[in-house]
Every structure is written in structure tokens, then in C-alpha cells.
RNA sequence: GGGCGGGUAGCUCAGUUGGCUAGAGCACUCGCUUUACACGCGAGGGGUCCAGGGUUCGAGUCCCUGCCUGCCCA
């Protein structure tokens, strides 16, 4: 073995060995044939948007540890790898890139219609290919034992089929539908976002109080819903209000026009106001009933309405405990088009909805606002500009009553970070509030992790609670539960190009007023629609069967806002081809051009009968496809199913050449555990649970209620979040991230992995102080920190070399903030963390320990060793016992997902027990003791196995050397040989029988450790040279005991005790106690250092005095002796006696010193 | 505003159902080129366990209040 372990010399070769042996390839058929138990993990697919960061390294290291442990335990282990297309994120990144490289924006591509879209998607595809390779490479370099042959991508053919089928089934079940609703609109990326893609941020804004003049409505406009232009509206005066009994009206000039004051943080939305609301209990309500206000400049006359939602001011009887009551004026401007609450009020009062903005959130009269009046000056302005202008105009007219600073939280896009605009648009929704989704997810939880107050009771014992979904650490179960209790319908359409396109083709036409599709139908009510739909689908069904797409087409029909709509969903690409049956070659008439069997043509005509009622309608199958794509999480939600070939594993097998695809789902779903971050509980975990259960409910049990199918995984382990040394999230903009590849380069993959496991405790997030590598010296140092504009602690942009202050460097923050650019004089300093040294040191320690152990194993060892053999000494028995204890502790830690405990156990076993004690003890004896060599042999072997899941590379390399030795075994310790290519990663997990544990030996050995430490302490106090042999003076009894235990050699080796005598020292000596025994060491040096001895004794006496006082104090407490458990009281008494004896010895020794 | 964490040595963290004088690594001090390892070995110093109150024979641990801090949700 080389003297030094250099990771880079081995890592590639080891990895190639694993791959050549297909060591990580899982065989589902072994599971189905009952030859092995399954263990499966699905990778949370990393986004193809960027390279992996340290958080990914942690997440994947922990998964790999689990996978490797279980593989060694004999489970058929599948770790399924893959990547996620990450719609909005990837598209945004590529848009920026294309803009920079080609100078073209997405709008430029959009001008070429579908072709431009395809060209743009091609560029994203290329980007994806590049990053997918990069991510895969990173995972491999970390040592991830994924089944690489099965790698998937959320948009590949296999996954796409799952998305199609899932959408189709939900669509058919009525759980996916289209609706015009207020969505969270991101005006920069110009797409809708789901609720959980919106981040609330506190901002410093203003509360503006605006006055709206009161009027009587004029003659124009009959119904309350229509809005009148302002010309003939008549002002309402304060006098009139006084007459109507308006409280306080007489405080205003009587013949002046009266007003009401509304308060808002967004004055510009007044352009879209369609009412002013007040609480019906407001004492002013009666006087204002039937009156209107006229919106300044716009001139729109809108009603004053009454709604319970409006908060009354505290002065007028509002709820004093509601903080809003202190700000409230009692009047609420209602803008249904741009505020979710106002939207609800609008629905209750059937108010018109006016959209005053373009998709980029600039004020626009082109998107549903057509009574601009004198408000032209705002058109074309951004939200922010318009806000300033509106305030200025109100102020100029005296309509601005007040402007006060106001801190409030505003939703921001998680992607573009601009404020979300509530925006009215057509979107697709999944009705996750349905009991078969939300309710089923809640019922899936393990019983004891659920809280009380059960609104979704478990039904019919479909699932036993002990099989339920379980969270580690368990506190996260609550996050999952409350999320589902408060869930709202899930908006799944995104106005993007990168993603799974919604498989719906639509026909839309305006019906002439008062016409009905079938004259004999009473009304275009729901009944009528559903009858139409049933008939339509019946005809569609026949047609689909005739063209070989049975069951793959389904239509939803509805009348909306006077439009006549048919949405047809195609479950497969084959079925999708029907939408190209027609062409319009001359631009006027649709023609059927495709070849169809006569029966199919007849069936097609039957469908057309129902869609050609109106001449403006195109033939049904020339309908236009929905332009939107699905939310990325929709395909992620299917990951447990899609990666295993659902819904058509044979097709997946054909497409990929992976013949055993059909066995995957039956063998590995549900998987064992999902390892992910806590922010993903809502975004992903929830949706996987809902979908996996919903889509497997029939396979689970034909009698199961809807949505009560299988879980996607039994356990969810939430890994901690890595933060920098100041508790801040690592991010590119703060320049405080550490690149895992840098650490692999500088410390090795094993070191990276070890440290990530070691810091993964279950209680806290991980603080990893970030250091810099000086590019001039290569040394690591802690940088100087400054606060950035947001008050975050970041490394100063420029740092000095600690060794030479004239040399400077640029930090990642300096680069990211654009303040400095690296140059030859100012090189970029890489981020690192001194924490990773722990892992590197540990790997080195293992390497050296193994090298040394192997050097002692050149002679054969006892082939089959009985641990009770008389050839074994105390230390040997002790080592075996410690090993067995560590195996148990590691097994428990792994089962509890306590990675830090696991790392700590193997650290102590190798470093403290094996290296510090055992190796030192056997150094002089192993050469002529074959039994001891057997212990060395199995201990090293077992430790390599225990360490392998955390540090796979270094252990695999060492194992190659162990493999050349003749085998040795110890009874009670199972170390099964590798089942493939002699690889450690395929070797058996160590199993120790309880008989290997020996409590008596462990406590005896602990006593010897104490004795040795006591002697070493005296030596150190007296500055005795480490190699100077000394003499130990003990009682006859202790001497006999030491001899019986056979530890004389150990004392020589570890404490430098050359002679042991039973007579007191003749000359100068240092006395000390060992339990109740009085011992001394002599021959320390030519002369004893009296001062050193004195100060040692002083400290000892002080310590002992403290102990005696504490112990006797406890015993003096009357309650203690009476109430504490008897054995504890006895222990205290014994302890006190010991301490008193030691004290006496120390005092006597002190007196001798004079 | 609601929920969940955290506050223990200079730093990063352990501390199981309350029970020996509260532990580890790094950093620090002293000694050691001891034939595996200086990325090492041996020894040592360093802690009002955030504050206040309570329960208890006994509280870092349980309860209450407050302060600081992080995350999630509204």
C-alpha cells in the first residue's frame, strides 16, 4: 500500500470497478421471485438548471449511505436516478443565455409561431443535455450508487407517457378542469404560479387614504351590475347625507360634495374598482344605501355595497383585537380583477371584473378595460409609475387624505422576485381538495403521527396505521398534515414553452344569442351540458375504438360566458394524431385528408353532427391545442410511478431496451424512503402521496375507495439545511456557497461524505463556517466579513493574503455582486470549510491504520477463532466486544436515520478504540500471536464494512488489499464474502451475536485505561520524557490482579512502565491514587520536580474537596436518602468514601512534599 | 398573526425515559521527528448549560413567562 492516501489516485479507478461489475444494478425479478427483499429509494431529481451544490451533496450522500447499507444487508437495492426539467427555472436561465448569445428574446421566437417555439425549446433541450451530463458526473464523483442504467428525465418518453395518462385520468374523473380565476401572475416570466411558488416578503410601503366623491347614479345604465359613465351622475352633498342620518355629516360644509375614504396600499388599482364596500353593521351604512361613488378621472360610477368582510374602524364598533381595525376607514375599494379578497366580494355581489393590466403588469386598456375616460395618462405605465401618478393626481385634486408608512407582506415570485400580480386568466386546476386526493393523503399518515381532531377519518381499515406514511424527524408530520388541511385547488398550467404540453384540444365558438345546441333542451344548464357531454363522449368512444385508440379520447363540454366549448383530451400520442385529420389547404374550407376506414368516417360524422351546429365551429379534430405546459411538479408528482414504467411498462421496455421494466413497479413501489428537504414536503411529497395513491387504487384493492391506493414510500426523511457560519442560506448572490467538486478535489469524496454525515444531526440545521483558500499560498483562512445592503454577513469583496497582506484576492461575493472582477493580480479565492479537514484526517487515519494492520498480518492468523480462547487477552476480548457494540449502535442509528450518530460511532471505534488503544497494545505482541492476528484481521474487515457506506472509495481500495489475505473468522461475527467481483460494496454487512459482547471485560479494560491515563498524567506533570522507562509501585493485591489479567505488557507499551514493584519507592517518587489504591511512580527523572508535584497535588486536592463537598451535601439532604432510588444513594455513598480516601492520600503526599 | 426548531467551551455541535464532578471535534497551551499516521501521539486549560420563575430529594433535560435567532405558513 502506498504510504499516503491520495483520493484522486483511486477514485476514478474504484468507480470504474463498480460500474464494470454493475454493482448497483437492481434486479426486480429477484424480488418478485422472493429471493431478496426490496429496498428502493427514488432520487429527488435535481433540476437541470444548474450544477449541484452542497445541499445536493448532503441529500445524495445520505441516500447513498442508506442504499449502500441495505445493499450490504442483502436487500435488492434500487436507487433510481434522474433529473427534473424544472420548467420555469430552466426556461428563465436559457432565455437569459439566448439573449446574451444570440440577442434574441422569447418574443422574437414567438413571432414564428409554433416553429419559433420549437426552435426555442430546442435550445433549452441542448442546455438540458449539457447539465444532465454534468449533474450525473457530479453524482458519480460523489460515489452515488445509483442504478445508472435506469436513469430517467421528467420529460423523457417514459415519463411523458405517465404525465399524459395521469392528466387524462384526472381529466376524465373531473378532477382537472379549466377555470377563469385570479392567479398568481409573475409579470416578468409572464406565467401563472402555484400558491407555494409565491414567497411572502415584508416590504416598507405606504397606506394611502383616497377620497371617492359620492354621487347619485344618472339615467344611463339600468341594472346594478352595469357601470355608468359619469356625465349625468349627480353629486351628493353633505347636507343630503346629514338628512339621510349620516353620523358626522354636519361637520362638513353642507353644499360641498360628500365623499368616502378608502385606504389602500395599491392606489393604481383604483382604475379597476367596481364597487366600494362597507360592513352592513357600520352605523353609516344606512345613510349610504343606494348611493354610488364616481371614480376620479375614470368617471366610472360604482355602487356602495355592503359585505361582512369589511373591517369596521375601532371607533365605530370594530373589533379592537383586530389590528386592521385601527387602520380601517370602514370603506373598502373593491377591485375584483386585481385582489383575491375583492374577487370573492365581487363574486358574492356579482360585480363586473375589470382587468387594467397587460401581462407585463403595465396599465393597459387592451385587456378588458374600456372605460378609460380621462385616465389615459396612466395607460402604458408600470404598476409602480402608475401608483406615483395616481397619488399625485389625487393629491392635486384634494382627494388624497393621508399617506402613512406601512410595513406589510407582499407575495413575490420565487423565480423572478418581483411582486406577484393577482391576474384574471384561464388556467387549469387539479381539484386536490377532493377527498380522493387530499383526504386520502391525510389518511395515509401513520396513526401516531397524526394529531387529533380528525376531519378525514380513516375509512374501513383499508390501510393499517403501522404501515402508514412516517416522517423522520417526526415533527415534520405536522407540516404535512396542516398543509393538506389548508390546501387549495392546484393551478397546474404555466404559460411557458418548456414542459409537458397540456394534452387538450379545444373548440370554441360563440353561440348566437338565445340559441341552444338542441332546440328541445330546456336550458343550457348543467343538466343540459352533461347530457350533451354524455352523448358526445359516447360517439367519441365509438370513433376512438374504430381508429385503434379505444378509451384514449375524452371530451368535456361546457357553455361559458356565452361561449360554446368542447375540450378533448388525448391520452396518448397515437390518439393525438386525430387532431391532424383535417387540413385547410386553401385557407377557407376544412377537408378530411387522412385515410380512415368507412366505419370510422361514419363515426366521425356522428361527432361532427354535434359540433357543426354553428357554422363558425371548425371540424372537431382540427381543434387548437392548449398552448400552456404543466407545472413541473405535476410530472414530479408522478416520479414514483413514471420511473417504474407506469402506465405502460411494456412500452417503456420497448422504448428504452430495458427488458425488466414491467417488474419494477410490482417489485419496488412503494419505495422505502424519500430523502428530501423540508421545503419539498408541500411541493412534492404531498403530491406524490396523492397521485401514487390515486393512480394505484384499483391495483391495491378493487374494493378500495377512490384514492386509497399504495403509498409512494413508507418513510420520509427530511435532511437538514446547510447554512453558512452565520446561519444564512448558502446562495450564489451571497457568494457563501461551497462547491462539492472543489471539496472532492481538495479533500476527496470520502472526506466530503464523512463530514456531511457527521453534521447531519436530527435537531438542527447545519452551520458550516465558510473559509477561503488563498490562491497565492493554497492555505485556508477565515475571511473578513462585511454586511451587504440587505444586512447579510458576506465575505468582503477583496481579501488580503494572511501570509502577505500586499497580495490580494477576489471573493465569490465580490464576483457575484459585480463589484470586482478577478484578474491575474486579483485571483478568485475558492470557498471551502475547515470542517472538511475532519473527514480528510479520518480517511488518512483509516488508511494508515489499515496499512499498519496489514503489515502485521504477513504471517497467517488463526483461521477460526473462538472468542473464549485462552490465546486472547483482555485487550483482544475488549476489541471484539467494542466491535460488536458498534455494529449494534450503527444498526440502530441507520434505522432511525441518525447519520451523525452513525458517523460518530465509527469514528470512535476506529480512532479511539482501535487505533489509540488496540493497535498500540498489540504492536509488540501480534507478530507471535496468531489469535491476535485473527482479531486484527476481522476487526479491520468489519470496520471497513461499517465505514464503507459513508466512505466508499478509501474502504474499497483497502479492501482490495485485505482480499489477498487468507481468511480468518471469529465465531459469532458474520462477515459474508462479496457476491460480485470481490467488491466491498457487494460484501455482507457485519453481524455480531450478543455473545461477543462482554460487559465484564469492558469494565476491566476501562479500569486499565484509567490506570494508564493516571500514570501518563503524572509523567506529563513531571515532564518525564516519553521514552524514559519508569517504575510503578503497587500493592501486592493489585500486582496479583495485574498479573492475572496479563496486562503487564500493556502497561509497558502504553505507560512506559518498565518495572512493577510491590515495595514503596526508596527514593523520590510521585504518589497518586487509583480508585481506593495508593500507588506511586518512581525513576521519573534524575530529580523529581518538587514544584510540579506540589501544583499537581494542589489541584488534585482542590478537585477532591469539591467532590467530597458535593457528594456529602447530597447525602445530607434528608429528601435524597428517603426518595431517591436506593442503588443511587448507595452509589453516592461509595463514591464519597472513595473520594475521601483519595483526598487523604493526596493530603499525605502533599505533607511529604513539605 | 399561526406553526415548528434552535440558544450548552473561543467556534461547530452531542447530551436517550430528570440521577456520577456536563462531553466531542476544531482552535488554544505544554511535551514528543516513540519504526502506521505531525492530516499524528500524550497531557492540559477553558462552560453563571440565554434570563427569570415553578415542579422535584435532584433540572442542561419537565412546566410557565420573557429575550434573542432560524425556517415554514398566512
mmCIF file of C-alpha atoms in Angstrom, chain A residues 617-823:
data_model
loop_
_atom_site.group_PDB
_atom_site.id
_atom_site.type_symbol
_atom_site.label_atom_id
_atom_site.label_comp_id
_atom_site.label_asym_id
_atom_site.label_seq_id
_atom_site.Cartn_x
_atom_site.Cartn_y
_atom_site.Cartn_z
ATOM 1 C CA UNK A 617 -67.038 25.960 -35.492
ATOM 2 C CA UNK A 618 -64.166 24.101 -37.040
ATOM 3 C CA UNK A 619 -64.431 20.374 -37.503
ATOM 4 C CA UNK A 620 -63.878 18.794 -34.187
ATOM 5 C CA UNK A 621 -60.461 17.324 -34.806
ATOM 6 C CA UNK A 622 -58.883 20.413 -36.192
ATOM 7 C CA UNK A 623 -59.204 21.992 -32.810
ATOM 8 C CA UNK A 624 -56.322 24.010 -31.457
ATOM 9 C CA UNK A 625 -54.073 22.675 -28.773
ATOM 10 C CA UNK A 626 -53.801 24.453 -25.484
ATOM 11 C CA UNK A 627 -50.573 26.461 -25.651
ATOM 12 C CA UNK A 628 -49.670 26.033 -21.983
ATOM 13 C CA UNK A 629 -47.463 23.485 -20.310
ATOM 14 C CA UNK A 630 -47.940 21.752 -16.995
ATOM 15 C CA UNK A 631 -46.416 22.772 -13.713
ATOM 16 C CA UNK A 632 -43.158 20.880 -13.286
ATOM 17 C CA UNK A 633 -44.432 19.406 -10.039
ATOM 18 C CA UNK A 634 -47.160 17.632 -11.945
ATOM 19 C CA UNK A 635 -44.579 15.401 -13.593
ATOM 20 C CA UNK A 636 -42.512 15.249 -10.400
ATOM 21 C CA UNK A 637 -45.603 14.078 -8.553
ATOM 22 C CA UNK A 638 -45.666 11.060 -10.840
ATOM 23 C CA UNK A 639 -41.959 10.278 -10.358
ATOM 24 C CA UNK A 640 -42.527 7.142 -8.228
ATOM 25 C CA UNK A 641 -44.824 5.779 -10.915
ATOM 26 C CA UNK A 642 -43.293 7.097 -14.111
ATOM 27 C CA UNK A 643 -39.744 5.960 -13.372
ATOM 28 C CA UNK A 644 -41.056 2.439 -12.918
ATOM 29 C CA UNK A 645 -42.901 2.339 -16.203
ATOM 30 C CA UNK A 646 -46.430 3.268 -15.221
ATOM 31 C CA UNK A 647 -48.823 3.249 -17.022
ATOM 32 C CA UNK A 648 -47.403 1.034 -19.751
ATOM 33 C CA UNK A 649 -44.266 -0.814 -18.702
ATOM 34 C CA UNK A 650 -44.107 -2.795 -21.937
ATOM 35 C CA UNK A 651 -43.991 0.403 -23.936
ATOM 36 C CA UNK A 652 -41.316 1.674 -21.559
ATOM 37 C CA UNK A 653 -39.340 -1.506 -22.088
ATOM 38 C CA UNK A 654 -39.610 -1.145 -25.851
ATOM 39 C CA UNK A 655 -38.626 2.498 -25.783
ATOM 40 C CA UNK A 656 -35.592 2.009 -23.560
ATOM 41 C CA UNK A 657 -34.473 -1.541 -24.222
ATOM 42 C CA UNK A 658 -34.714 -2.246 -20.502
ATOM 43 C CA UNK A 659 -36.430 -5.606 -20.616
ATOM 44 C CA UNK A 660 -37.371 -5.898 -16.938
ATOM 45 C CA UNK A 661 -39.286 -2.606 -16.854
ATOM 46 C CA UNK A 662 -42.573 -4.436 -16.195
ATOM 47 C CA UNK A 663 -41.191 -5.900 -12.970
ATOM 48 C CA UNK A 664 -40.153 -2.577 -11.459
ATOM 49 C CA UNK A 665 -43.442 -1.261 -10.171
ATOM 50 C CA UNK A 666 -44.594 -4.527 -8.601
ATOM 51 C CA UNK A 667 -41.178 -5.055 -7.020
ATOM 52 C CA UNK A 668 -40.332 -1.600 -5.718
ATOM 53 C CA UNK A 669 -43.476 0.511 -5.274
ATOM 54 C CA UNK A 670 -43.937 1.591 -2.509
ATOM 55 C CA UNK A 671 -40.309 2.550 -2.109
ATOM 56 C CA UNK A 672 -38.773 2.565 1.349
ATOM 57 C CA UNK A 673 -37.795 6.124 1.948
ATOM 58 C CA UNK A 674 -37.749 9.523 0.363
ATOM 59 C CA UNK A 675 -34.857 11.743 1.409
ATOM 60 C CA UNK A 676 -35.520 15.399 0.825
ATOM 61 C CA UNK A 677 -35.559 18.934 2.199
ATOM 62 C CA UNK A 678 -38.418 20.282 4.264
ATOM 63 C CA UNK A 679 -39.488 22.905 1.730
ATOM 64 C CA UNK A 680 -40.363 19.985 -0.524
ATOM 65 C CA UNK A 681 -42.927 18.474 1.854
ATOM 66 C CA UNK A 682 -45.626 20.645 0.343
ATOM 67 C CA UNK A 683 -44.340 20.996 -3.190
ATOM 68 C CA UNK A 684 -43.545 17.382 -3.832
ATOM 69 C CA UNK A 685 -44.102 14.879 -1.032
ATOM 70 C CA UNK A 686 -47.763 15.738 -0.723
ATOM 71 C CA UNK A 687 -48.386 15.456 -4.427
ATOM 72 C CA UNK A 688 -46.563 12.159 -4.783
ATOM 73 C CA UNK A 689 -48.633 10.723 -1.962
ATOM 74 C CA UNK A 690 -51.884 11.932 -3.519
ATOM 75 C CA UNK A 691 -51.047 10.771 -7.021
ATOM 76 C CA UNK A 692 -49.469 7.446 -6.136
ATOM 77 C CA UNK A 693 -52.462 6.544 -4.032
ATOM 78 C CA UNK A 694 -54.972 7.797 -6.559
ATOM 79 C CA UNK A 695 -53.484 6.055 -9.561
ATOM 80 C CA UNK A 696 -52.886 2.742 -7.815
ATOM 81 C CA UNK A 697 -56.187 2.448 -6.006
ATOM 82 C CA UNK A 698 -57.607 -0.236 -8.254
ATOM 83 C CA UNK A 699 -54.456 -2.368 -8.153
ATOM 84 C CA UNK A 700 -54.344 -2.139 -4.413
ATOM 85 C CA UNK A 701 -57.749 -3.498 -3.771
ATOM 86 C CA UNK A 702 -60.686 -3.449 -6.156
ATOM 87 C CA UNK A 703 -62.949 -2.640 -3.243
ATOM 88 C CA UNK A 704 -60.789 0.241 -2.068
ATOM 89 C CA UNK A 705 -62.381 3.614 -2.024
ATOM 90 C CA UNK A 706 -61.171 6.092 -4.554
ATOM 91 C CA UNK A 707 -57.658 7.355 -3.955
ATOM 92 C CA UNK A 708 -56.865 4.709 -1.350
ATOM 93 C CA UNK A 709 -54.085 3.007 -3.272
ATOM 94 C CA UNK A 710 -50.473 2.436 -2.363
ATOM 95 C CA UNK A 711 -48.077 4.892 -0.812
ATOM 96 C CA UNK A 712 -45.164 6.071 -2.952
ATOM 97 C CA UNK A 713 -42.833 5.469 0.039
ATOM 98 C CA UNK A 714 -43.131 4.387 3.639
ATOM 99 C CA UNK A 715 -40.714 6.847 5.194
ATOM 100 C CA UNK A 716 -39.863 10.456 4.538
ATOM 101 C CA UNK A 717 -36.551 11.558 5.950
ATOM 102 C CA UNK A 718 -36.141 15.316 5.980
ATOM 103 C CA UNK A 719 -32.494 16.235 5.751
ATOM 104 C CA UNK A 720 -31.218 19.381 7.429
ATOM 105 C CA UNK A 721 -30.388 22.540 5.517
ATOM 106 C CA UNK A 722 -26.792 23.630 5.151
ATOM 107 C CA UNK A 723 -26.166 27.217 6.103
ATOM 108 C CA UNK A 724 -23.066 29.341 6.245
ATOM 109 C CA UNK A 725 -21.301 30.175 9.504
ATOM 110 C CA UNK A 726 -23.792 32.940 10.240
ATOM 111 C CA UNK A 727 -26.916 30.847 9.861
ATOM 112 C CA UNK A 728 -27.701 32.189 6.403
ATOM 113 C CA UNK A 729 -28.716 30.046 3.488
ATOM 114 C CA UNK A 730 -25.956 29.450 1.016
ATOM 115 C CA UNK A 731 -26.645 31.257 -2.224
ATOM 116 C CA UNK A 732 -24.947 32.377 -5.351
ATOM 117 C CA UNK A 733 -25.679 36.036 -4.728
ATOM 118 C CA UNK A 734 -24.161 35.961 -1.242
ATOM 119 C CA UNK A 735 -21.111 34.134 -2.551
ATOM 120 C CA UNK A 736 -21.186 31.884 0.507
ATOM 121 C CA UNK A 737 -21.642 28.552 -1.228
ATOM 122 C CA UNK A 738 -19.133 25.737 -1.206
ATOM 123 C CA UNK A 739 -18.800 23.684 -4.380
ATOM 124 C CA UNK A 740 -18.793 19.965 -3.613
ATOM 125 C CA UNK A 741 -16.453 19.329 -6.545
ATOM 126 C CA UNK A 742 -13.927 21.709 -5.015
ATOM 127 C CA UNK A 743 -14.038 19.690 -1.824
ATOM 128 C CA UNK A 744 -13.669 16.434 -3.744
ATOM 129 C CA UNK A 745 -10.595 17.948 -5.409
ATOM 130 C CA UNK A 746 -9.051 19.239 -2.205
ATOM 131 C CA UNK A 747 -10.187 16.670 0.363
ATOM 132 C CA UNK A 748 -11.572 13.715 -1.565
ATOM 133 C CA UNK A 749 -15.101 12.402 -1.953
ATOM 134 C CA UNK A 750 -14.848 10.331 1.225
ATOM 135 C CA UNK A 751 -13.959 13.361 3.303
ATOM 136 C CA UNK A 752 -16.863 15.306 1.834
ATOM 137 C CA UNK A 753 -19.241 12.464 2.559
ATOM 138 C CA UNK A 754 -17.959 11.776 6.038
ATOM 139 C CA UNK A 755 -18.363 15.373 7.134
ATOM 140 C CA UNK A 756 -21.805 15.699 5.599
ATOM 141 C CA UNK A 757 -22.927 12.636 7.554
ATOM 142 C CA UNK A 758 -21.265 13.820 10.695
ATOM 143 C CA UNK A 759 -23.064 17.159 10.675
ATOM 144 C CA UNK A 760 -26.459 15.703 9.736
ATOM 145 C CA UNK A 761 -27.981 15.754 13.211
ATOM 146 C CA UNK A 762 -31.708 15.478 13.621
ATOM 147 C CA UNK A 763 -32.178 18.547 15.783
ATOM 148 C CA UNK A 764 -30.607 21.414 13.957
ATOM 149 C CA UNK A 765 -29.766 22.833 10.602
ATOM 150 C CA UNK A 766 -26.118 22.720 9.711
ATOM 151 C CA UNK A 767 -23.877 25.711 10.154
ATOM 152 C CA UNK A 768 -20.820 25.357 8.058
ATOM 153 C CA UNK A 769 -18.408 28.244 8.556
ATOM 154 C CA UNK A 770 -17.157 29.184 5.114
ATOM 155 C CA UNK A 771 -13.429 29.739 4.699
ATOM 156 C CA UNK A 772 -11.324 30.780 1.745
ATOM 157 C CA UNK A 773 -8.457 29.064 0.014
ATOM 158 C CA UNK A 774 -5.813 31.701 -0.597
ATOM 159 C CA UNK A 775 -4.909 31.448 -4.302
ATOM 160 C CA UNK A 776 -1.389 32.694 -3.544
ATOM 161 C CA UNK A 777 -0.456 30.194 -0.851
ATOM 162 C CA UNK A 778 -3.118 27.482 -1.098
ATOM 163 C CA UNK A 779 -3.756 27.908 2.622
ATOM 164 C CA UNK A 780 -7.216 28.004 4.155
ATOM 165 C CA UNK A 781 -8.199 31.018 6.208
ATOM 166 C CA UNK A 782 -11.259 32.683 7.634
ATOM 167 C CA UNK A 783 -12.184 35.765 5.595
ATOM 168 C CA UNK A 784 -13.153 39.203 6.791
ATOM 169 C CA UNK A 785 -16.889 39.721 6.694
ATOM 170 C CA UNK A 786 -18.963 42.781 5.884
ATOM 171 C CA UNK A 787 -22.684 43.443 5.763
ATOM 172 C CA UNK A 788 -24.254 43.758 2.349
ATOM 173 C CA UNK A 789 -27.116 46.105 1.517
ATOM 174 C CA UNK A 790 -29.667 43.618 2.882
ATOM 175 C CA UNK A 791 -27.782 43.327 6.144
ATOM 176 C CA UNK A 792 -26.380 39.877 5.368
ATOM 177 C CA UNK A 793 -22.906 38.954 6.537
ATOM 178 C CA UNK A 794 -20.843 38.232 3.466
ATOM 179 C CA UNK A 795 -17.118 37.901 2.796
ATOM 180 C CA UNK A 796 -15.708 41.298 1.827
ATOM 181 C CA UNK A 797 -15.222 41.503 -1.974
ATOM 182 C CA UNK A 798 -11.462 41.758 -1.649
ATOM 183 C CA UNK A 799 -9.383 39.910 0.945
ATOM 184 C CA UNK A 800 -5.736 40.029 1.908
ATOM 185 C CA UNK A 801 -3.471 37.016 1.897
ATOM 186 C CA UNK A 802 -2.922 36.240 5.593
ATOM 187 C CA UNK A 803 0.738 35.434 4.933
ATOM 188 C CA UNK A 804 1.419 38.504 2.834
ATOM 189 C CA UNK A 805 -1.004 41.455 3.160
ATOM 190 C CA UNK A 806 0.291 43.009 -0.048
ATOM 191 C CA UNK A 807 -1.258 40.171 -2.001
ATOM 192 C CA UNK A 808 -4.998 40.390 -2.514
ATOM 193 C CA UNK A 809 -7.781 38.257 -3.903
ATOM 194 C CA UNK A 810 -11.411 38.416 -5.006
ATOM 195 C CA UNK A 811 -14.158 36.517 -3.192
ATOM 196 C CA UNK A 812 -17.163 34.795 -4.708
ATOM 197 C CA UNK A 813 -19.291 37.574 -3.231
ATOM 198 C CA UNK A 814 -17.130 40.206 -4.902
ATOM 199 C CA UNK A 815 -17.674 38.434 -8.201
ATOM 200 C CA UNK A 816 -21.389 37.747 -7.715
ATOM 201 C CA UNK A 817 -22.135 41.304 -6.641
ATOM 202 C CA UNK A 818 -20.307 42.630 -9.676
ATOM 203 C CA UNK A 819 -18.023 44.798 -7.549
ATOM 204 C CA UNK A 820 -14.752 43.294 -8.711
ATOM 205 C CA UNK A 821 -13.583 41.056 -11.485
ATOM 206 C CA UNK A 822 -10.842 38.501 -10.924
ATOM 207 C CA UNK A 823 -7.547 39.207 -12.677
#
